[in-house]
Every structure is written in C-alpha cells, then in structure tokens.
C-alpha cells in the first residue's frame, strides 16, 4: 500500500509542487463538518445508519485526503528528487 501511495505521489508531483491550498481546503472542510455534526450531536440529534455513513464520509474523507497530501508536500520539500527516492525505497 505504501509503494502504491508513493508511486502515485511521484507520478503526480514530480513536475509540480503540491499546493498548500489543497491542504487548507481539506482541513477547512473537515473542521466545518466536524463542527456541524458535533453541534447537532450535542443538541440531541440521533443519526440513523445512513446519516452516520454520510457524516463519516464528509468528516473523515477530507481529513484523510488532507493528511496524505500534507505528507506528500512535506516529503517533496526535502529535496528535488525526494519523491523518487521514497518511491524506490518503498518498492523494494
């Protein structure tokens, strides 16, 4: 799984730098929906199964995307060929 992730990162970000804006958008989305769902739960709302799944997708999905994109951005900042070296290291 790690090898596939770093292969994806290298393929998509070898010629361009990952944008900080993507991280900010994902974390803002996460914070907004976490606040909304948290406030609704504190107000006594009891969600059904489908509502829980939608809530997990709206809250957890952007959080995971933001964290993974942040890992790519941090690794890419180390050196110009850092993503390539990480890809080779995990593919062994």
mmCIF file of C-alpha atoms in Angstrom:
data_model
loop_
_atom_site.group_PDB
_atom_site.id
_atom_site.type_symbol
_atom_site.label_atom_id
_atom_site.label_comp_id
_atom_site.label_asym_id
_atom_site.label_seq_id
_atom_site.Cartn_x
_atom_site.Cartn_y
_atom_site.Cartn_z
ATOM 1 C CA UNK A 1 0.000 0.000 0.000
ATOM 2 C CA UNK A 2 2.870 2.341 0.818
ATOM 3 C CA UNK A 3 4.503 1.618 -2.512
ATOM 4 C CA UNK A 4 1.297 2.464 -4.388
ATOM 5 C CA UNK A 5 0.893 5.711 -2.432
ATOM 6 C CA UNK A 6 4.439 6.914 -3.131
ATOM 7 C CA UNK A 7 4.199 5.808 -6.774
ATOM 8 C CA UNK A 8 1.045 7.937 -7.089
ATOM 9 C CA UNK A 9 2.766 10.865 -5.347
ATOM 10 C CA UNK A 10 5.792 10.645 -7.605
ATOM 11 C CA UNK A 11 3.716 10.380 -10.781
ATOM 12 C CA UNK A 12 1.531 13.365 -9.942
ATOM 13 C CA UNK A 13 4.013 15.662 -8.238
ATOM 14 C CA UNK A 14 7.337 15.025 -9.968
ATOM 15 C CA UNK A 15 6.944 18.050 -12.231
ATOM 16 C CA UNK A 16 4.901 20.355 -9.992
ATOM 17 C CA UNK A 17 4.880 21.210 -6.324
ATOM 18 C CA UNK A 18 1.952 20.161 -4.129
ATOM 19 C CA UNK A 19 -0.177 23.175 -3.230
ATOM 20 C CA UNK A 20 -0.718 24.285 0.341
ATOM 21 C CA UNK A 21 -4.193 25.382 -0.756
ATOM 22 C CA UNK A 22 -5.300 21.740 -1.103
ATOM 23 C CA UNK A 23 -4.295 21.044 2.493
ATOM 24 C CA UNK A 24 -6.063 24.171 3.728
ATOM 25 C CA UNK A 25 -9.240 23.342 1.793
ATOM 26 C CA UNK A 26 -9.356 19.760 3.095
ATOM 27 C CA UNK A 27 -8.760 20.773 6.716
ATOM 28 C CA UNK A 28 -11.310 23.614 6.464
ATOM 29 C CA UNK A 29 -13.894 21.193 5.048
ATOM 30 C CA UNK A 30 -13.120 18.746 7.873
ATOM 31 C CA UNK A 31 -13.376 21.420 10.567
ATOM 32 C CA UNK A 32 -16.658 22.784 9.206
ATOM 33 C CA UNK A 33 -18.445 19.445 9.043
ATOM 34 C CA UNK A 34 -16.948 18.236 12.335
ATOM 35 C CA UNK A 35 -18.313 21.389 13.965
ATOM 36 C CA UNK A 36 -21.748 20.944 12.359
ATOM 37 C CA UNK A 37 -22.068 17.266 13.256
ATOM 38 C CA UNK A 38 -20.640 17.868 16.735
ATOM 39 C CA UNK A 39 -23.119 20.668 17.420
ATOM 40 C CA UNK A 40 -26.002 18.531 16.160
ATOM 41 C CA UNK A 41 -24.970 15.635 18.412
ATOM 42 C CA UNK A 42 -24.704 17.971 21.400
ATOM 43 C CA UNK A 43 -28.181 19.328 20.608
ATOM 44 C CA UNK A 44 -29.624 15.829 20.928
ATOM 45 C CA UNK A 45 -29.758 14.699 17.314
ATOM 46 C CA UNK A 46 -29.707 10.929 16.961
ATOM 47 C CA UNK A 47 -28.496 9.902 13.484
ATOM 48 C CA UNK A 48 -29.551 6.809 11.612
ATOM 49 C CA UNK A 49 -27.177 4.396 9.901
ATOM 50 C CA UNK A 50 -27.142 6.223 6.556
ATOM 51 C CA UNK A 51 -26.624 9.582 8.266
ATOM 52 C CA UNK A 52 -23.650 8.148 10.178
ATOM 53 C CA UNK A 53 -22.097 6.887 6.936
ATOM 54 C CA UNK A 54 -22.596 10.248 5.225
ATOM 55 C CA UNK A 55 -21.157 12.004 8.273
ATOM 56 C CA UNK A 56 -18.090 9.779 8.259
ATOM 57 C CA UNK A 57 -17.559 10.459 4.573
ATOM 58 C CA UNK A 58 -17.993 14.227 4.977
ATOM 59 C CA UNK A 59 -15.718 14.408 8.013
ATOM 60 C CA UNK A 60 -13.235 11.553 7.621
ATOM 61 C CA UNK A 61 -12.704 11.681 3.859
ATOM 62 C CA UNK A 62 -11.338 15.225 3.661
ATOM 63 C CA UNK A 63 -9.271 14.678 6.804
ATOM 64 C CA UNK A 64 -7.555 11.654 5.277
ATOM 65 C CA UNK A 65 -7.008 13.431 1.947
ATOM 66 C CA UNK A 66 -5.572 16.466 3.731
ATOM 67 C CA UNK A 67 -3.212 14.402 5.858
ATOM 68 C CA UNK A 68 -1.950 12.348 2.916
ATOM 69 C CA UNK A 69 -1.458 15.448 0.776
ATOM 70 C CA UNK A 70 0.429 17.073 3.648
ATOM 71 C CA UNK A 71 2.752 14.030 3.844
ATOM 72 C CA UNK A 72 3.471 14.372 0.131
ATOM 73 C CA UNK A 73 4.122 18.090 0.466
ATOM 74 C CA UNK A 74 6.490 17.620 3.422
ATOM 75 C CA UNK A 75 8.396 14.836 1.671
ATOM 76 C CA UNK A 76 8.658 16.827 -1.574
ATOM 77 C CA UNK A 77 10.112 19.791 0.331
ATOM 78 C CA UNK A 78 13.117 17.738 1.468
ATOM 79 C CA UNK A 79 14.846 17.578 -1.932
ATOM 80 C CA UNK A 80 14.006 17.808 -5.646
ATOM 81 C CA UNK A 81 14.200 14.015 -6.020
ATOM 82 C CA UNK A 82 12.758 13.076 -2.610
ATOM 83 C CA UNK A 83 9.536 11.593 -4.005
ATOM 84 C CA UNK A 84 11.511 9.439 -6.431
ATOM 85 C CA UNK A 85 13.796 8.193 -3.662
ATOM 86 C CA UNK A 86 10.793 7.473 -1.427
ATOM 87 C CA UNK A 87 9.150 5.574 -4.288
ATOM 88 C CA UNK A 88 12.271 3.440 -4.791
ATOM 89 C CA UNK A 89 12.685 2.843 -1.065
ATOM 90 C CA UNK A 90 9.124 1.547 -0.602
ATOM 91 C CA UNK A 91 9.055 -0.563 -3.760
ATOM 92 C CA UNK A 92 11.826 -2.885 -2.540
#
